[in-house]
Every structure is written in structure tokens, then in C-alpha cells.
Coordinates of C-alpha atoms and ligand atoms in Angstrom, one line a residue:
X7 CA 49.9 78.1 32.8
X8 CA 49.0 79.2 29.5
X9 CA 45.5 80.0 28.4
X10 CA 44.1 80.4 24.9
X11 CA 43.1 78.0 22.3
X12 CA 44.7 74.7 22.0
X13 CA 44.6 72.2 19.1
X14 CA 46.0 69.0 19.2
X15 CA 46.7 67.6 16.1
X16 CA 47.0 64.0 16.0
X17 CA 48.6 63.0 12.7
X18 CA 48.5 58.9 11.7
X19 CA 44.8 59.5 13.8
X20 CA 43.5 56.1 12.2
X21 CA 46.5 54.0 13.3
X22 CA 47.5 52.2 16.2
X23 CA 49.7 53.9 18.1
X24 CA 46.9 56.5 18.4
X25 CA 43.8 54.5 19.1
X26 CA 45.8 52.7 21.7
X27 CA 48.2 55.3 23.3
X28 CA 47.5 58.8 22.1
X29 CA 43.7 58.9 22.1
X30 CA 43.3 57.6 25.1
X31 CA 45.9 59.6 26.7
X32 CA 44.5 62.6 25.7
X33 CA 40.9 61.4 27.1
X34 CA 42.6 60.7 30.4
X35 CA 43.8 64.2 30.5
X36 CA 40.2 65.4 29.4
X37 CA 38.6 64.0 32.5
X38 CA 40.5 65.3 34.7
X39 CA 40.0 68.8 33.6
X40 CA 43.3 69.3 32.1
X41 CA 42.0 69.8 28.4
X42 CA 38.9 72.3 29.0
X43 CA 36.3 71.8 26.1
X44 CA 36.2 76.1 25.7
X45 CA 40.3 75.8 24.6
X46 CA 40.7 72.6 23.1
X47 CA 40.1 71.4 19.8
X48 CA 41.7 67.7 18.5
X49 CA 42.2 66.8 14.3
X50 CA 43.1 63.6 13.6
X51 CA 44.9 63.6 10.1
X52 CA 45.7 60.3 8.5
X53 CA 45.3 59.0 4.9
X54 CA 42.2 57.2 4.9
X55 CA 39.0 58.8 3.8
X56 CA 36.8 58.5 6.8
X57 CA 34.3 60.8 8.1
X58 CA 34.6 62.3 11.8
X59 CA 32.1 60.3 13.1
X60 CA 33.9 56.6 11.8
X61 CA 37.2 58.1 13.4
X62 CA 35.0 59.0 17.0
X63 CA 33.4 55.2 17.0
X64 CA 37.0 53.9 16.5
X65 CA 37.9 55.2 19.5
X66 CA 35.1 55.2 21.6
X67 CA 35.1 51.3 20.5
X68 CA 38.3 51.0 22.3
X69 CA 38.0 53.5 25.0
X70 CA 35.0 51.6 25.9
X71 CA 36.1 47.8 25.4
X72 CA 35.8 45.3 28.4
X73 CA 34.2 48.0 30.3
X74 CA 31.0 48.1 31.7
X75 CA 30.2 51.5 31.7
X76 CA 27.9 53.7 33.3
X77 CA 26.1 56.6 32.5
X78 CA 28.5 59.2 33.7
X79 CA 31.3 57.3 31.7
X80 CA 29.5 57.1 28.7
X81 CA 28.5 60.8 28.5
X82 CA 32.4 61.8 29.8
X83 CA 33.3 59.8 26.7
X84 CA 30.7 61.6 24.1
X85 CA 31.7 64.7 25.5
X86 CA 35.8 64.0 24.7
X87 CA 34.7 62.7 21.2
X88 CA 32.5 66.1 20.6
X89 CA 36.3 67.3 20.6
X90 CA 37.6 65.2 18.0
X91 CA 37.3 66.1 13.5
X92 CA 38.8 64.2 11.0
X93 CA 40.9 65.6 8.3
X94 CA 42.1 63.2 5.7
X95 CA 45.0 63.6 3.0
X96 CA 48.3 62.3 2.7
X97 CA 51.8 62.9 4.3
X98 CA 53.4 64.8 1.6
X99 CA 50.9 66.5 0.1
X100 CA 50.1 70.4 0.5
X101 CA 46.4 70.7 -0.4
X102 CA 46.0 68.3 2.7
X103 CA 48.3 70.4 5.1
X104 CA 47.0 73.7 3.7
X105 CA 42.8 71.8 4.8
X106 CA 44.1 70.9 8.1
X107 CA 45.3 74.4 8.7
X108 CA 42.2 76.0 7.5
X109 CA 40.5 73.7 9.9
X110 CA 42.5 74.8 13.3
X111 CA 42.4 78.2 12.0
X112 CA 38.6 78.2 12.2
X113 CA 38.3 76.5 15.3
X114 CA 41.2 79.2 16.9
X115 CA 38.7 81.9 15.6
X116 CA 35.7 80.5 16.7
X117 CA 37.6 79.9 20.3
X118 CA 40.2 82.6 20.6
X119 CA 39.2 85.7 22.7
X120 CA 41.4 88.4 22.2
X121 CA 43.6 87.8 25.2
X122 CA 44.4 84.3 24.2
X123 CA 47.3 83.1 22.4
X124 CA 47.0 79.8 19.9
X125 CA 48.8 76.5 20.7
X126 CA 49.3 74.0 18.4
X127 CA 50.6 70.8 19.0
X128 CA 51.5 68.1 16.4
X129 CA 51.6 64.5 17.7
X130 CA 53.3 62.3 15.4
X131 CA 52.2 58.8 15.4
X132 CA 53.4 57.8 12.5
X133 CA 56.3 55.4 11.1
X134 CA 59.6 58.0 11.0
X135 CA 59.7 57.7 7.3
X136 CA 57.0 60.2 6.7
X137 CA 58.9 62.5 9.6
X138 CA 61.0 64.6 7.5
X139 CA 58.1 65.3 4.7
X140 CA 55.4 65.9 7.3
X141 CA 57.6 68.5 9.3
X142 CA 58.0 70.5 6.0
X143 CA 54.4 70.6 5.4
X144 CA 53.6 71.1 8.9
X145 CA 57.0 74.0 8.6
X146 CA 55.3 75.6 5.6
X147 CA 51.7 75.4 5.9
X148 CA 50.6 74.8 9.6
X149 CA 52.4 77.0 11.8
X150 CA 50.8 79.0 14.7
X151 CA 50.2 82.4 12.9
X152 CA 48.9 84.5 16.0
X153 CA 49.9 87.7 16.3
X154 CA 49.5 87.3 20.4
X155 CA 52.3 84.6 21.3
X156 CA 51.4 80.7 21.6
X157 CA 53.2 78.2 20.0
X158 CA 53.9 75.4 17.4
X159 CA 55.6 71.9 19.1
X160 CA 56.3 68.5 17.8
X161 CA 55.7 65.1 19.3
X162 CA 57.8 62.7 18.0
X163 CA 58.8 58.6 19.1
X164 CA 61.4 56.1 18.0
X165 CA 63.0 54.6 16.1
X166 CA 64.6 57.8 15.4
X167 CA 66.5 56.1 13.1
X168 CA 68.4 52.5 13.2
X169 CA 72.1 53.8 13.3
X170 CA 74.1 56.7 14.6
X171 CA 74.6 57.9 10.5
X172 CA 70.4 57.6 9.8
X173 CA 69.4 59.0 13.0
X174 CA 71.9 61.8 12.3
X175 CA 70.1 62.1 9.1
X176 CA 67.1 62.6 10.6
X177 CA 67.6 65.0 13.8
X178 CA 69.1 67.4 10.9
X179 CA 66.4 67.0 8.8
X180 CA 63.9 68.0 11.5
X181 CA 66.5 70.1 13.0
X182 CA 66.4 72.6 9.7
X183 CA 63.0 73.3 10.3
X184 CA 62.6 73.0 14.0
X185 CA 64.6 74.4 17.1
X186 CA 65.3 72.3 20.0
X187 CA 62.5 74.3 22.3
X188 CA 59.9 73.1 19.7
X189 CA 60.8 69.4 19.5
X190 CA 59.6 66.6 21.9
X191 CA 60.9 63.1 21.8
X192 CA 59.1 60.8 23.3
X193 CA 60.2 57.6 25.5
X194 CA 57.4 56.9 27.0
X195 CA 60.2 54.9 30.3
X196 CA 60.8 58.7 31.4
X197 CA 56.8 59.2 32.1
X198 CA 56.9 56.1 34.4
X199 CA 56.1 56.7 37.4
X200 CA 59.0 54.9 39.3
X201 CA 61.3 56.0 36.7
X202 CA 60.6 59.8 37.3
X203 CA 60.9 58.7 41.3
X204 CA 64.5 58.2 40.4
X205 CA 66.0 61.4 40.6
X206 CA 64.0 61.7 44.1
X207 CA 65.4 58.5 45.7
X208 CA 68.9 59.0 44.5
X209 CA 69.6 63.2 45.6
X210 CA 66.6 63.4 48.5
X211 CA 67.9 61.0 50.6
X212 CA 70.8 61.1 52.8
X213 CA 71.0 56.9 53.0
X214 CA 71.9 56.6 49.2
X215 CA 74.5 59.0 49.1
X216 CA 77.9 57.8 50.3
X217 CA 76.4 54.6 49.1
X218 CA 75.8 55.0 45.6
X219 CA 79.4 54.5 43.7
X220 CA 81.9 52.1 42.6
X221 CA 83.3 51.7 46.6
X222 CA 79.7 49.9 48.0
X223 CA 77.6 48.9 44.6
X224 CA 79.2 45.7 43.2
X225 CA 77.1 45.4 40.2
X226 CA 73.7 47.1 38.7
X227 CA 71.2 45.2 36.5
X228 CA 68.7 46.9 34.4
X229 CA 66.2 44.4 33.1
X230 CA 63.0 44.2 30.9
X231 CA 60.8 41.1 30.1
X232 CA 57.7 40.7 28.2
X233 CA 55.4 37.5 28.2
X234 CA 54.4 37.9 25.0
X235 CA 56.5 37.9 21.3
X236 CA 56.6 40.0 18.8
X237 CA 52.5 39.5 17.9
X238 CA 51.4 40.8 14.5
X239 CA 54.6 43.6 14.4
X240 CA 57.2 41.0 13.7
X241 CA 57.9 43.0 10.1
X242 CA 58.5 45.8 12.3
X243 CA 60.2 44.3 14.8
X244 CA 62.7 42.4 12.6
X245 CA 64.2 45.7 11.2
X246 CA 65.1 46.8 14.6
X247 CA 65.5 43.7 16.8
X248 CA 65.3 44.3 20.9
X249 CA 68.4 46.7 21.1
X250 CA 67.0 48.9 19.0
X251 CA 63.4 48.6 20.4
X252 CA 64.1 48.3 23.9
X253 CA 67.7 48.4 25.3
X254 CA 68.9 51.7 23.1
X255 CA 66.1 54.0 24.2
X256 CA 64.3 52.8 27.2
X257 CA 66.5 50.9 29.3
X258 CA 70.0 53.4 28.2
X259 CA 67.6 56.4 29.7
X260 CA 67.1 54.4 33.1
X261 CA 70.5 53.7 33.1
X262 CA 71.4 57.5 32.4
X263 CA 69.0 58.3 36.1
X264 CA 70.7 55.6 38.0
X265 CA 74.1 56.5 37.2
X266 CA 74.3 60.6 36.4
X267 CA 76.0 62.7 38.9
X268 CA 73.4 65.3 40.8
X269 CA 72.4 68.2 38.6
X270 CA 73.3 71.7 39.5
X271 CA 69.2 72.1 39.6
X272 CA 66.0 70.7 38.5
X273 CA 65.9 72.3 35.2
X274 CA 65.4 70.5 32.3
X275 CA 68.8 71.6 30.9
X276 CA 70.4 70.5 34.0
X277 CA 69.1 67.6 34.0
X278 CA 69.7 66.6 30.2
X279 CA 73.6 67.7 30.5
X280 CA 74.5 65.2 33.3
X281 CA 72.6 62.5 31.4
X282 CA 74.6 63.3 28.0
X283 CA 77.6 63.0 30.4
X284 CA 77.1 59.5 31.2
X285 CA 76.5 58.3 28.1
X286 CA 79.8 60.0 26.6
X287 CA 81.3 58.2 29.5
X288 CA 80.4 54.3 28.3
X289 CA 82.6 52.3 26.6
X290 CA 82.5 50.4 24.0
X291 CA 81.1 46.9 23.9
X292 CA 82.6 44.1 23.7
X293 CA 81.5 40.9 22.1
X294 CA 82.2 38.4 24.8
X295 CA 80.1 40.7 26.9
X296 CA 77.0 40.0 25.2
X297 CA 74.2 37.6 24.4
X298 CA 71.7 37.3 22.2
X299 CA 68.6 35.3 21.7
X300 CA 65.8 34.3 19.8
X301 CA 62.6 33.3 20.5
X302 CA 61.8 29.4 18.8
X303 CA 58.5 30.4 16.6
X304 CA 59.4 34.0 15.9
X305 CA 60.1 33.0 12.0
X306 CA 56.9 31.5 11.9
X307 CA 55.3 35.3 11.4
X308 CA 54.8 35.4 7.4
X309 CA 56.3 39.2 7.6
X310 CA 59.9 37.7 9.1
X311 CA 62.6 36.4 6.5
X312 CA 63.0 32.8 7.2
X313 CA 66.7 33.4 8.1
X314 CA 66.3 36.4 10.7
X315 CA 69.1 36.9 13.1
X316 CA 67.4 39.5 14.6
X317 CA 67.5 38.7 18.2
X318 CA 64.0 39.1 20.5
X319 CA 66.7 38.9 23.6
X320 CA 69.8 40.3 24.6
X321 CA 71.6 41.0 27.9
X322 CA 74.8 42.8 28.0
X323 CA 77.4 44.6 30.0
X324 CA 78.1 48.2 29.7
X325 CA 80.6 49.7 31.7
X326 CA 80.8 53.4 32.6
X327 CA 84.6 54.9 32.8
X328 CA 84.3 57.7 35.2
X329 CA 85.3 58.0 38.9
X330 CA 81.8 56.5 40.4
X331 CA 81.3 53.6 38.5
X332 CA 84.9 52.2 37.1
X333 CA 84.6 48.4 37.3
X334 CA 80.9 48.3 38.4
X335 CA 79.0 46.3 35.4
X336 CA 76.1 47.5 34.2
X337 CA 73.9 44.7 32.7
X338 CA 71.1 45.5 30.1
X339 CA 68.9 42.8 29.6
X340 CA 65.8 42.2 27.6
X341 CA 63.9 40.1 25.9
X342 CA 60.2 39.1 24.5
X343 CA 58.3 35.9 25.2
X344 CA 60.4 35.1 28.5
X345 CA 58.7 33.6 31.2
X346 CA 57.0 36.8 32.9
X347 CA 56.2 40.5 32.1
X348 CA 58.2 42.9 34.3
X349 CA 61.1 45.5 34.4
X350 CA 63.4 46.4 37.6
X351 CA 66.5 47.8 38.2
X352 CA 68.5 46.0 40.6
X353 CA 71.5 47.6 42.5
X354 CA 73.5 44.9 44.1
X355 CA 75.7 46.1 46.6
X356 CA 79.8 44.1 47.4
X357 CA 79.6 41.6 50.6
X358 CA 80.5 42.7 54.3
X359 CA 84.1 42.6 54.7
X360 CA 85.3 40.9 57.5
X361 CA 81.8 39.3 57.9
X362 CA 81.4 37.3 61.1
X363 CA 78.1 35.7 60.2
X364 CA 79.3 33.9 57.7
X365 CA 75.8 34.6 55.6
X366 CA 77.7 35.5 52.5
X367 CA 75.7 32.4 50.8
X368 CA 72.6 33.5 51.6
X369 CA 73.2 36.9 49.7
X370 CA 74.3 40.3 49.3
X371 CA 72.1 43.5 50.1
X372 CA 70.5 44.3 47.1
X373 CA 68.1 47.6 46.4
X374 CA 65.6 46.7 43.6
X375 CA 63.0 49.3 41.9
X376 CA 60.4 47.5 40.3
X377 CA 58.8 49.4 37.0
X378 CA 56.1 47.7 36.8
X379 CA 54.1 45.7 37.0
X380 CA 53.0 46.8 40.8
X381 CA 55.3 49.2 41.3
X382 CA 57.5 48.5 44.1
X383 CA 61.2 49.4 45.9
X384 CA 62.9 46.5 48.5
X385 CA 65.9 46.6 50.0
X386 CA 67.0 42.7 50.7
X387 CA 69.1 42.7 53.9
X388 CA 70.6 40.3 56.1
X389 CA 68.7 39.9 59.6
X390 CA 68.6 37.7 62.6
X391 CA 66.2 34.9 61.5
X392 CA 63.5 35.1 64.3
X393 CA 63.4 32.4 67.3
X394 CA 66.0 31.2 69.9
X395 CA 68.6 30.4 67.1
X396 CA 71.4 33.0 66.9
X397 CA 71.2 32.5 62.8
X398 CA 70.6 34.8 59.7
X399 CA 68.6 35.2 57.2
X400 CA 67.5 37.1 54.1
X401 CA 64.6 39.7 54.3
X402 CA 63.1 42.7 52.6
X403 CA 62.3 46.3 53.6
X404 CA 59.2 46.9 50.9
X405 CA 57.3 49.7 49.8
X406 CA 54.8 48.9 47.5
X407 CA 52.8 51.6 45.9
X408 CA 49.2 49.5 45.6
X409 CA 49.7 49.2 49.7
X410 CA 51.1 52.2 50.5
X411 CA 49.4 54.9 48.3
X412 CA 45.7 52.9 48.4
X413 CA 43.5 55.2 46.4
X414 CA 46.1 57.0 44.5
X415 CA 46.1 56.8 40.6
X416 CA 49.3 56.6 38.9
X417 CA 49.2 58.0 35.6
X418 CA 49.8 56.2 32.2
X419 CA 53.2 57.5 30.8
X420 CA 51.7 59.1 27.9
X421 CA 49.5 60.9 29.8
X422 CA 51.9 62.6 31.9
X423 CA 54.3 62.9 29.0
X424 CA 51.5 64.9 26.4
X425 CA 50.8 67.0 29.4
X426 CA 54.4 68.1 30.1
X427 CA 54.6 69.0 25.8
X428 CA 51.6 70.9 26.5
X429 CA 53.1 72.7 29.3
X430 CA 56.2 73.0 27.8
X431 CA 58.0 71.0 30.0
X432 CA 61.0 69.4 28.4
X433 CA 63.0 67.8 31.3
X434 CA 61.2 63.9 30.4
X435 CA 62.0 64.4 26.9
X436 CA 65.5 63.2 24.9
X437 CA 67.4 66.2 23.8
X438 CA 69.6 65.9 20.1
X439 CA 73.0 65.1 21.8
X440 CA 71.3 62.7 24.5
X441 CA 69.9 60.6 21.4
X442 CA 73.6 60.8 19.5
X443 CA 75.4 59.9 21.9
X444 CA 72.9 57.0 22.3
X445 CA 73.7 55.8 19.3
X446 CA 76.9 56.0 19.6
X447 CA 77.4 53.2 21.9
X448 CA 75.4 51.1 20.0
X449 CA 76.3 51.9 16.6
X450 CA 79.1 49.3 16.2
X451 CA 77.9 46.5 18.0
X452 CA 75.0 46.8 15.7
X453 CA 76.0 46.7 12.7
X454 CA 78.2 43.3 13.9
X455 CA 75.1 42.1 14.3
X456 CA 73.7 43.3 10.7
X457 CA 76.5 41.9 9.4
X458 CA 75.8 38.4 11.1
X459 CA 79.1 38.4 13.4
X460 CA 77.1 38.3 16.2
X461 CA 74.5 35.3 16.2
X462 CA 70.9 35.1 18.2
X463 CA 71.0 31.7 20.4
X464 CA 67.7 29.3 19.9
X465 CA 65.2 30.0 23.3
X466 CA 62.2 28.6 24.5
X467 CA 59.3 30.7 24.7
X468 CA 58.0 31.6 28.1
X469 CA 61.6 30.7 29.0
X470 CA 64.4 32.6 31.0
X471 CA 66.3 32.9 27.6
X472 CA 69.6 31.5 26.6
X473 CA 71.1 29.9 29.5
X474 CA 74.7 31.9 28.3
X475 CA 72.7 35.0 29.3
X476 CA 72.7 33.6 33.0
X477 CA 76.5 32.6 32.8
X478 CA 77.1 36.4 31.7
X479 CA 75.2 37.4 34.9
X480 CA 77.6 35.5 37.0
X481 CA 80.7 36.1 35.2
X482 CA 79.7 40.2 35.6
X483 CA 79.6 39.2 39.5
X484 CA 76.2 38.9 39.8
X485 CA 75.3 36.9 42.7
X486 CA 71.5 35.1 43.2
X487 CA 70.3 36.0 46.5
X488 CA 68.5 32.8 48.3
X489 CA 66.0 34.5 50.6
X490 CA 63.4 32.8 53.3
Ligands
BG6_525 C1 57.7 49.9 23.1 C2 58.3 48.8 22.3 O1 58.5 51.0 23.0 O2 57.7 49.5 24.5 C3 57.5 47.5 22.5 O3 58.3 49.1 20.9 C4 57.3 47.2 23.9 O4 58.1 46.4 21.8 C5 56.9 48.4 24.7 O5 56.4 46.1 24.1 C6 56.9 48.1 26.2 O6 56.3 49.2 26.9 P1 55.8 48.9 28.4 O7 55.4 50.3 28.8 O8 54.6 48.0 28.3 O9 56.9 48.4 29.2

């Protein structure tokens, strides 16, 4: 690993995303020992003129909330925030850029011994309209200047864009000033822990092999639900809609893991080519092949239009032409106020030919990974239903993680993911062509639905959404297993 004086510059310090993601992240990491108070130094950097102190009792406030804390906690926590200073000025501006970088070049001179190179890293959490004028400050004003190695990186999160033309726009915007090697974008799926497990599963282990195609697996559905609406971001949210927010980035990137062919090694290079392969490989959507929904109430929020078509739901097929997965549906759902927080990925494999039991009714083996929450994996399968009766019935295999790794912490995505920019680690990041070709296959459907060809269907919150999204299921060949 490298040594030498880090500083972690947290830019959009007095916002959300970073009281509620980065900050804490980064105190995660501090406790256990992975930022050492002799290297590391953190700025926050926002627009609002606030001392150091008001910025530490922000987030002590929340790293604190609903806890009851003892001693040891509370000191741990003054000890992270002794990290932390404040710089204020705005996005575009050079005096403030050219006082943030007088500021980590005191700290790197008051850390630095001779044998240590300086690190800088630049965590943006901030809305991607300031992106392009903040890298050119950052470009002109902030970069490492050591004469003994280190480095400059950037931390960057969607939207990148809202369209295959913007987000263009943007990479080459950031792309002038930055090289690949220096850039990090975040989605925070691929620092899940049952996401990351997903490479594991599917190339160390001999039963999922011959299995995994287009010959056993009859259908694959990759699904994420929230219990809760939009809640104070609906003028956000409306701009972008849940394909944008969710299905695009997060659930495309899952899909990418459970359909890419084995890279030739673990590098992140590897990795990132097999996963642009897939992508290049869907086709386009069709209309009939999606749903879309909206939550009853979600124009109430004073910061959505009244008219909004913006749906808070959508399932759809995508369909993958290459020699594994012809004619095996893929189907992307996701919505917001549904019935239950959770996100799986179910694989649902064809029936038994020739099956003697007759049990097709009570289902098909199916192979689900559950995200969260409680991460999980279960295989259902068909068994002999206990008891002097010669008759079947659905049960699981199930490995739970609470049960079977008692003790064990799994990390916050964040965490892991600032750790791996840190370490220079780039294999859970999205690489240029990974995020084009993204956009790509959503591009056009997206703009049928900015153009109102495409309408969102009424739903009941805490419902399953639309009932058409069900029918879709089915019609994909989807089939509801009946268990116990
Ligand atoms: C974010 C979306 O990227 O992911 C939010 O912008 C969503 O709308 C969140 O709530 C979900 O993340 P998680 O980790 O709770 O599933």
C-alpha cells in the first residue's frame, strides 16, 4: 500500500449526500484503522460560510443520532472530527480553489516526511452541473504538486447526465482534463456486498457452470423496491424518473455480473471489457415490453409539475443477443412506495422435461440472491414432501449471511467503494465506454417517454404497482412458484 500524506477533500461538505453517505463512510474507515490520523487530513469545501467547528457538530449530530453512545464512541468520534477543516467558496471560483489548495498544501508539509508521496483525493458530492467547472479548478489550481510520486483522483456519482448526447457531453468535458486512471464513478450496487459475491458464485463454482445459459435458465428477474416515495427529492427525482435513478445505473450493472462471460482474469480491465460486452449486446426496447407507473400522491410534492409523467415504477424486458442468453428475458423492475423495501435477482430455471412427478404447478427451481435487506442466496427446489405420502413439494436450500457469518460486519457500500479509490482499485468503478453504452440502450426509450409516448399507469402506494407490470412478468414466462 501506499504511504504518505493523504487528503480527502470532500467538496458539497455541507450537503446531504455527504453528511449521510460520505462523512460517515470515511468515519467507518477511520475506526478501523484504515485512515491513520499521522497521513490523513479531510477539507470539506462547500459554499456556505461556516466555521470548522459548525461543519464538525453537523456531522457528529448525525454520526451520533439514535445512538446511545459510550465513552469510547464518543472520543473515536472527536478524534475523526479533529480530522476534518472547513474551506468555504464557490464552485467556479479560483480564489476559493487556489485557499483550498494552500490548505492541503500546509497540511502535506506539516505531515509529509521525505519518503512520503502526497495523495489527494476529490470526492464529489455535488449535483453534476457544477462537475465540469469544478474539475477545471480542481485541473488548474489543486493538483498533487509532489516532486515524490502520489496522486490526484476524482470521485464522482450519477446522474452522469440524463441522455446518451448530455452524458457524452459530460465524460468529455471531464475527460479533457482527466485520464481514465484518475477518474472514479461511483454506483454505490458494485460496493454491495452480495453484488461483489457475484463474480465468486458464478466462476468458483463448478454447479453454476453448465447451468448458467439460455439451454437451463428460462428467465432472469432483476428487481428493486422501496417502501418509501420520492420524500423531499421529488424536484430531483422528476427530472430523472426511476430509469434514470435506478434501472440505468444500478440494476444494468447487476445485470452486466449476472450475464458477462468469465474474464480472462481478475483485473479491473478484464473485468470492465466483458461487462461493456454485454451491454453492446442488448437490444433495443420495445414498447410493449414495458411498464410504467406512478405512485397516487407523488404530485402532491410542491417541487413536481402537476402533470408529471415521470414514472416512480417501471418493469421491463431486456433481451441480450449473444449465444448464452438468446430468448432468455431479462426483467428490470423497480419502483418507489411499493409494498416492501428489498432488491434480488431471481434466476428462474425451464421445468424438468419429461417430469414424472407431475409438480410442474408447484414451481420451477429458481436461484434467488437477495441484496438486501438480510442478505441472503436460496435455491427453491422440488423435494419429497416429508411423511408416508410419495408426494412433492417446494423447498429452499438457504444461506443467510446474519446466520451463517454471526459476528461478521458487512461493510456499507461507500465504505468499501472510497477505500478501493484510495487504494487505487478501479475494478467496482464504471469505466467511460461501460457508462455509454449504458445509455445507449436507454437513450431511445427515454426520450419516448419525454416526449409523452409512453404513459406512467396510476398505483397505489405501498402497492405491488400496476397490475400490467404482473401480466408482463407472465407474458416474459415468468412463473410464481407456490411453495410449503
Ligand atoms: C440511489 C437513488 O442511487 O439509490 C435513490 O438515487 C435510492 O433513489 C437509492 O433510494 C437506493 O439505494 P439502496 O442502497 O438503499 O438500495
Amino acid at each position: 500500500p501506499e504511504t504518505g500524506c493523504l487528503s480527502i477533500i470532500v467538496l458539497g461538505a455541507s450537503g446531504d449526500l455527504a453528511k449521510k453517505k460520505t462523512f460517515p463512510a470515511l468515519f467507518h474507515l477511520f475506526v478501523q484503522g484504515f485512515l491513520q490520523s499521522n497521513e490523513v487530513h479531510i477539507f470539506g469545501y462547500a459554499r456556505s460560510k461556516i466555521s470548522d467547528d459548525d461543519l464538525r457538530n453537523r456531522i457528529r449530530g448525525y454520526l451520533l443520532q439514535g445512538k446511545t453512545t459510550d465513552s469510547e464512541q464518543l472520543e473515536e468520534v472527536s478524534k475523526f472530527l479533529q480530522l476534518i477543516k472547513y474551506v468555504s467558496g464557490s464552485y467556479d471560483s479560483a480564489e476559493g480553489f487556489q485557499k483550498l489548495d494552500k490548505e492541503i498544501s500546509e497540511h502535506e508539509i506539516s505531515r509529509n516526511s521525505t519518503e512520503g508521496s502526497s495523495r489527494r483525493l476529490f470526492y464529489f458530492a455535488l449535483p453534476p452541473s457544477v462537475y465540469p467547472s469544478v474539475c477545471k479548478m480542481i485541473k488548474h489550481y489543486c493538483m498533487n504538486k509532489s516532486d515524490l510520486g502520489g496522486w490526484t483522483r476524482i470521485v464522482v456519482e450519477k446522474p452522469f447526465g440524463k441522455d446518451l448526447a448530455s452524458a457524452e457531453k459530460l465524460s468529455s468535458q471531464i475527460g479533457e482534463l482527466f485520464d481514465e486512471p484518475q477518474i472514479y464513478r461511483i454506483d454505490h450496487y458494485l460496493g454491495k456486498e452480495l453484488v461483489q459475491n457475484l463474480l465468486v458464485l458464478r466462476f468458483a463454482n463448478r454447479f453454476f457452470l453448465p447451468l448458467w445459459n439460455r439451454d437451463n435458465i428460462d428467465n432472469v428477474q432483476i428487481v428493486f423496491r422501496e417502501d418509501f416515495g420520492t420524500e423531499g427529492r421529488g424536484g430531483y427525482f422528476d427530472e430523472y424518473g426511476i430509469i434514470r435513478d435506478i434501472i440505468q445505473n444500478h440494476l444494468l450493472q447487476v445485470l452486466c455480473l449476472v450475464a458477462m462471460e468469465k474474464p480472462i482474469s481478475l483485473k479491473p480491465e478484464h473485468i470492465r471489457d466483458e461487462k461493456v460486452k454485454v451491454l453492446q449486446s442488448v437490444l433495443p426496447i420495445k414498447d410493449e415490453e414495458v411498464v410504467l407507473g406512478q405512485y397516487e400522491g407523488y404530485r402532491d410534492d410542491p417541487t413536481v409539475p402537476d402533470h408529471s409523467n415521470t414514472p416512480t415504477f417501471a418493469t421491463m424486458v431486456l433481451r441480450i443477443h449473444n449465444e448464452r442468453w438468446e430468448g432468455v428475458p431479462f426483467i428490470m423492475k423497480a419502483g418507489k412506495a411499493l409494498s416492501s423495501r428489498k432488491a434480488e435477482i431471481r434466476v428462474q430455471f425451464k421445468d424438468v422435461p419429461g417430469d414424472i412427478f407431475r409438480c410442474k404447478k408447484q414451481g420451477r427451481n429458481e436461484f434467488v440472491i437477495r441484496l438486501q435487506p438480510s442478505e441472503a442466496m436460496y435455491m427453491k427446489l422440488t423435494v419429497k414432501k416429508p411423511g408416508l405420502e410419495m408426494s412433492t413439494v417446494q423447498s429452499e436450500l438457504d444461506l443467510s449471511y446474519r446466520q451463517r457469518y454471526q459476528g461478521v460486519t458487512i461493510p456499507e457500500a461507500y465504505e468499501r467503494l472510497i477505500l478501493d479509490t484510495i487504494r487505487g482499485d478501479q475494478q467496482h468503478f464504471v469505466r467511460r465506454d461501460e457508462l455509454k453504452a449504458a445509455w445507449e440502450i436507454f437513450t431511445p426509450l427515454l426520450h419516448r417517454i419525454d416526449n409523452g409516448q409512453l404513459k406512467s399507469l396510476p398505483y397505489k402506494p405501498g402497492s405491488r404497482g400496476p397490475a400490467e407490470a404482473d401480466e408482463l412478468l407472465e407474458k416474459a414466462g415468468y412463473v410464481q412458484t407456490h411453495g410449503y
